[in-house]
Amino acid sequence: MKFYTKYLWFNTEKHREYINITNEIEEILHESGITEGMILVSAMHITAGVYINDAEAGLISDIDKWLEELAPFNVNYEHHHMGETNGDSHLKSLIIGHEVIIPVTAGKLDFGPWQQVYYAEFDGQRRKRVIVKVMGE
């Protein structure tokens, strides 16, 4: 079994952003030379996430609104008493999740219809990274 690791770096302009990283993941797969296996894509920060879904602007807006309803900004979070103001960002990350595993078959991402990989930033405007680890033969 072979392993190939690469990091993607982000510094978003907005506090919350959803970035389609599918093309980058496909490029990393190609670089790896692995044709059968899997790819782990994992946000390395506790206020960011990675998810798979449709690349449709209305859905992305719906996801953002839904997350804000479930974990709205709130000055009364206990976390904020510790000197931070990003308690909602931590909660949004927990809801989305911080990693996905994508099957690789015949040298391609083995997705269902419409599936794309997204980096979700919930406390942006600073440098953060995602690890991409390709494993297989």
PDB file of C-alpha atoms in Angstrom:
ATOM      1  CA  MET A   1       0.000   0.000   0.000  1.00  0.00           C
ATOM      2  CA  LYS A   2       1.218   3.494  -0.871  1.00  0.00           C
ATOM      3  CA  PHE A   3       0.495   6.779   0.900  1.00  0.00           C
ATOM      4  CA  TYR A   4       0.608  10.316  -0.431  1.00  0.00           C
ATOM      5  CA  THR A   5       0.044  13.431   1.693  1.00  0.00           C
ATOM      6  CA  LYS A   6      -0.536  17.022   0.699  1.00  0.00           C
ATOM      7  CA  TYR A   7      -1.864  20.092   2.500  1.00  0.00           C
ATOM      8  CA  LEU A   8      -4.263  22.713   1.206  1.00  0.00           C
ATOM      9  CA  TRP A   9      -4.081  26.177   2.764  1.00  0.00           C
ATOM     10  CA  PHE A  10      -6.940  28.649   3.089  1.00  0.00           C
ATOM     11  CA  ASN A  11      -7.244  32.249   4.242  1.00  0.00           C
ATOM     12  CA  THR A  12     -10.825  33.233   3.544  1.00  0.00           C
ATOM     13  CA  GLU A  13     -11.988  36.794   3.039  1.00  0.00           C
ATOM     14  CA  LYS A  14     -15.227  36.170   4.936  1.00  0.00           C
ATOM     15  CA  HIS A  15     -15.916  34.885   8.439  1.00  0.00           C
ATOM     16  CA  ARG A  16     -17.959  31.989   6.973  1.00  0.00           C
ATOM     17  CA  GLU A  17     -17.266  30.514   3.551  1.00  0.00           C
ATOM     18  CA  TYR A  18     -17.914  27.293   1.666  1.00  0.00           C
ATOM     19  CA  ILE A  19     -15.227  26.441  -0.878  1.00  0.00           C
ATOM     20  CA  ASN A  20     -15.528  23.694  -3.476  1.00  0.00           C
ATOM     21  CA  ILE A  21     -12.196  21.818  -3.345  1.00  0.00           C
ATOM     22  CA  THR A  22     -13.111  18.927  -5.628  1.00  0.00           C
ATOM     23  CA  ASN A  23     -10.686  19.955  -8.384  1.00  0.00           C
ATOM     24  CA  GLU A  24      -7.825  20.220  -5.905  1.00  0.00           C
ATOM     25  CA  ILE A  25      -8.609  16.761  -4.509  1.00  0.00           C
ATOM     26  CA  GLU A  26      -8.687  15.312  -8.041  1.00  0.00           C
ATOM     27  CA  GLU A  27      -5.287  16.910  -8.784  1.00  0.00           C
ATOM     28  CA  ILE A  28      -3.801  15.448  -5.598  1.00  0.00           C
ATOM     29  CA  LEU A  29      -5.168  12.020  -6.524  1.00  0.00           C
ATOM     30  CA  HIS A  30      -3.526  12.290  -9.954  1.00  0.00           C
ATOM     31  CA  GLU A  31      -0.205  13.382  -8.377  1.00  0.00           C
ATOM     32  CA  SER A  32      -0.301  10.388  -6.020  1.00  0.00           C
ATOM     33  CA  GLY A  33      -0.397   7.812  -8.819  1.00  0.00           C
ATOM     34  CA  ILE A  34      -2.816   5.728  -6.733  1.00  0.00           C
ATOM     35  CA  THR A  35      -5.650   4.161  -8.746  1.00  0.00           C
ATOM     36  CA  GLU A  36      -7.426   2.017  -6.123  1.00  0.00           C
ATOM     37  CA  GLY A  37      -7.938   3.049  -2.522  1.00  0.00           C
ATOM     38  CA  MET A  38      -9.299   6.016  -0.625  1.00  0.00           C
ATOM     39  CA  ILE A  39      -8.659   9.648   0.190  1.00  0.00           C
ATOM     40  CA  LEU A  40      -8.993  11.205   3.611  1.00  0.00           C
ATOM     41  CA  VAL A  41      -9.737  14.948   3.538  1.00  0.00           C
ATOM     42  CA  SER A  42      -9.614  16.492   7.007  1.00  0.00           C
ATOM     43  CA  ALA A  43      -9.776  20.075   8.299  1.00  0.00           C
ATOM     44  CA  MET A  44      -6.962  20.613  10.768  1.00  0.00           C
ATOM     45  CA  HIS A  45      -8.730  23.357  12.710  1.00  0.00           C
ATOM     46  CA  ILE A  46     -11.567  23.150  15.231  1.00  0.00           C
ATOM     47  CA  THR A  47     -13.615  25.912  13.620  1.00  0.00           C
ATOM     48  CA  ALA A  48     -13.652  24.474  10.080  1.00  0.00           C
ATOM     49  CA  GLY A  49     -15.078  21.386   8.422  1.00  0.00           C
ATOM     50  CA  VAL A  50     -15.165  19.247   5.305  1.00  0.00           C
ATOM     51  CA  TYR A  51     -18.294  17.787   3.752  1.00  0.00           C
ATOM     52  CA  ILE A  52     -19.632  16.234   0.549  1.00  0.00           C
ATOM     53  CA  ASN A  53     -22.782  17.510  -1.126  1.00  0.00           C
ATOM     54  CA  ASP A  54     -24.159  19.137  -4.273  1.00  0.00           C
ATOM     55  CA  ALA A  55     -22.429  22.193  -5.772  1.00  0.00           C
ATOM     56  CA  GLU A  56     -25.588  24.276  -6.038  1.00  0.00           C
ATOM     57  CA  ALA A  57     -25.652  27.867  -4.762  1.00  0.00           C
ATOM     58  CA  GLY A  58     -29.152  27.622  -3.295  1.00  0.00           C
ATOM     59  CA  LEU A  59     -28.235  24.527  -1.314  1.00  0.00           C
ATOM     60  CA  ILE A  60     -25.047  26.128  -0.011  1.00  0.00           C
ATOM     61  CA  SER A  61     -27.104  29.119   1.149  1.00  0.00           C
ATOM     62  CA  ASP A  62     -29.611  26.753   2.789  1.00  0.00           C
ATOM     63  CA  ILE A  63     -26.787  24.901   4.586  1.00  0.00           C
ATOM     64  CA  ASP A  64     -25.390  28.199   5.886  1.00  0.00           C
ATOM     65  CA  LYS A  65     -28.811  29.375   7.131  1.00  0.00           C
ATOM     66  CA  TRP A  66     -29.504  25.971   8.729  1.00  0.00           C
ATOM     67  CA  LEU A  67     -26.177  25.992  10.566  1.00  0.00           C
ATOM     68  CA  GLU A  68     -26.808  29.538  11.786  1.00  0.00           C
ATOM     69  CA  GLU A  69     -30.213  28.430  13.127  1.00  0.00           C
ATOM     70  CA  LEU A  70     -28.715  25.408  14.899  1.00  0.00           C
ATOM     71  CA  ALA A  71     -25.640  27.215  16.236  1.00  0.00           C
ATOM     72  CA  PRO A  72     -26.224  30.979  16.140  1.00  0.00           C
ATOM     73  CA  PHE A  73     -23.727  33.507  17.403  1.00  0.00           C
ATOM     74  CA  ASN A  74     -24.491  34.027  21.076  1.00  0.00           C
ATOM     75  CA  VAL A  75     -22.520  36.234  23.470  1.00  0.00           C
ATOM     76  CA  ASN A  76     -23.590  33.978  26.351  1.00  0.00           C
ATOM     77  CA  TYR A  77     -21.671  30.855  25.265  1.00  0.00           C
ATOM     78  CA  GLU A  78     -19.429  29.682  28.111  1.00  0.00           C
ATOM     79  CA  HIS A  79     -16.548  29.568  25.619  1.00  0.00           C
ATOM     80  CA  HIS A  80     -16.825  33.346  25.242  1.00  0.00           C
ATOM     81  CA  HIS A  81     -16.106  33.779  28.961  1.00  0.00           C
ATOM     82  CA  MET A  82     -12.662  32.289  28.265  1.00  0.00           C
ATOM     83  CA  GLY A  83     -11.697  35.208  26.033  1.00  0.00           C
ATOM     84  CA  GLU A  84     -12.882  33.865  22.664  1.00  0.00           C
ATOM     85  CA  THR A  85     -15.897  34.957  20.604  1.00  0.00           C
ATOM     86  CA  ASN A  86     -16.181  31.984  18.249  1.00  0.00           C
ATOM     87  CA  GLY A  87     -18.257  29.488  20.215  1.00  0.00           C
ATOM     88  CA  ASP A  88     -20.759  29.231  17.362  1.00  0.00           C
ATOM     89  CA  SER A  89     -17.915  28.396  14.944  1.00  0.00           C
ATOM     90  CA  HIS A  90     -16.909  25.404  17.069  1.00  0.00           C
ATOM     91  CA  LEU A  91     -20.515  24.184  17.160  1.00  0.00           C
ATOM     92  CA  LYS A  92     -20.997  24.588  13.399  1.00  0.00           C
ATOM     93  CA  SER A  93     -17.830  22.542  12.841  1.00  0.00           C
ATOM     94  CA  LEU A  94     -19.200  19.756  15.044  1.00  0.00           C
ATOM     95  CA  ILE A  95     -22.416  19.675  13.008  1.00  0.00           C
ATOM     96  CA  ILE A  96     -20.672  19.555   9.593  1.00  0.00           C
ATOM     97  CA  GLY A  97     -17.834  17.292  10.719  1.00  0.00           C
ATOM     98  CA  HIS A  98     -14.139  17.737  10.111  1.00  0.00           C
ATOM     99  CA  GLU A  99     -13.366  14.969   7.623  1.00  0.00           C
ATOM    100  CA  VAL A 100     -14.591  12.806   4.768  1.00  0.00           C
ATOM    101  CA  ILE A 101     -13.306   9.630   3.146  1.00  0.00           C
ATOM    102  CA  ILE A 102     -13.694   9.303  -0.612  1.00  0.00           C
ATOM    103  CA  PRO A 103     -13.334   5.981  -2.454  1.00  0.00           C
ATOM    104  CA  VAL A 104     -10.905   5.859  -5.389  1.00  0.00           C
ATOM    105  CA  THR A 105     -11.685   3.467  -8.251  1.00  0.00           C
ATOM    106  CA  ALA A 106      -9.813   3.236 -11.546  1.00  0.00           C
ATOM    107  CA  GLY A 107      -7.863   6.412 -10.702  1.00  0.00           C
ATOM    108  CA  LYS A 108     -10.941   8.572 -10.140  1.00  0.00           C
ATOM    109  CA  LEU A 109     -12.973   9.851  -7.203  1.00  0.00           C
ATOM    110  CA  ASP A 110     -15.800   7.336  -6.951  1.00  0.00           C
ATOM    111  CA  PHE A 111     -18.666   9.756  -6.330  1.00  0.00           C
ATOM    112  CA  GLY A 112     -22.383   9.427  -6.736  1.00  0.00           C
ATOM    113  CA  PRO A 113     -24.255  11.898  -8.939  1.00  0.00           C
ATOM    114  CA  TRP A 114     -23.644  15.556  -8.095  1.00  0.00           C
ATOM    115  CA  GLN A 115     -21.262  14.902  -5.193  1.00  0.00           C
ATOM    116  CA  GLN A 116     -18.531  17.486  -4.597  1.00  0.00           C
ATOM    117  CA  VAL A 117     -16.064  18.092  -1.741  1.00  0.00           C
ATOM    118  CA  TYR A 118     -16.315  21.332   0.249  1.00  0.00           C
ATOM    119  CA  TYR A 119     -14.138  23.092   2.794  1.00  0.00           C
ATOM    120  CA  ALA A 120     -16.383  24.905   5.269  1.00  0.00           C
ATOM    121  CA  GLU A 121     -14.874  27.852   7.130  1.00  0.00           C
ATOM    122  CA  PHE A 122     -16.696  29.124  10.217  1.00  0.00           C
ATOM    123  CA  ASP A 123     -14.075  31.446  11.749  1.00  0.00           C
ATOM    124  CA  GLY A 124     -12.127  32.737   8.783  1.00  0.00           C
ATOM    125  CA  GLN A 125      -9.876  35.556   7.805  1.00  0.00           C
ATOM    126  CA  ARG A 126      -6.804  33.732   9.048  1.00  0.00           C
ATOM    127  CA  ARG A 127      -4.597  30.977   7.622  1.00  0.00           C
ATOM    128  CA  LYS A 128      -5.820  27.397   8.052  1.00  0.00           C
ATOM    129  CA  ARG A 129      -5.070  24.053   6.435  1.00  0.00           C
ATOM    130  CA  VAL A 130      -6.617  20.779   5.341  1.00  0.00           C
ATOM    131  CA  ILE A 131      -4.717  17.500   5.117  1.00  0.00           C
ATOM    132  CA  VAL A 132      -5.359  15.276   2.101  1.00  0.00           C
ATOM    133  CA  LYS A 133      -4.051  11.731   2.485  1.00  0.00           C
ATOM    134  CA  VAL A 134      -4.349   9.298  -0.437  1.00  0.00           C
ATOM    135  CA  MET A 135      -4.010   5.612   0.496  1.00  0.00           C
ATOM    136  CA  GLY A 136      -4.003   2.601  -1.806  1.00  0.00           C
ATOM    137  CA  GLU A 137      -2.272   0.951  -4.725  1.00  0.00           C
TER     138      GLU A 137
END
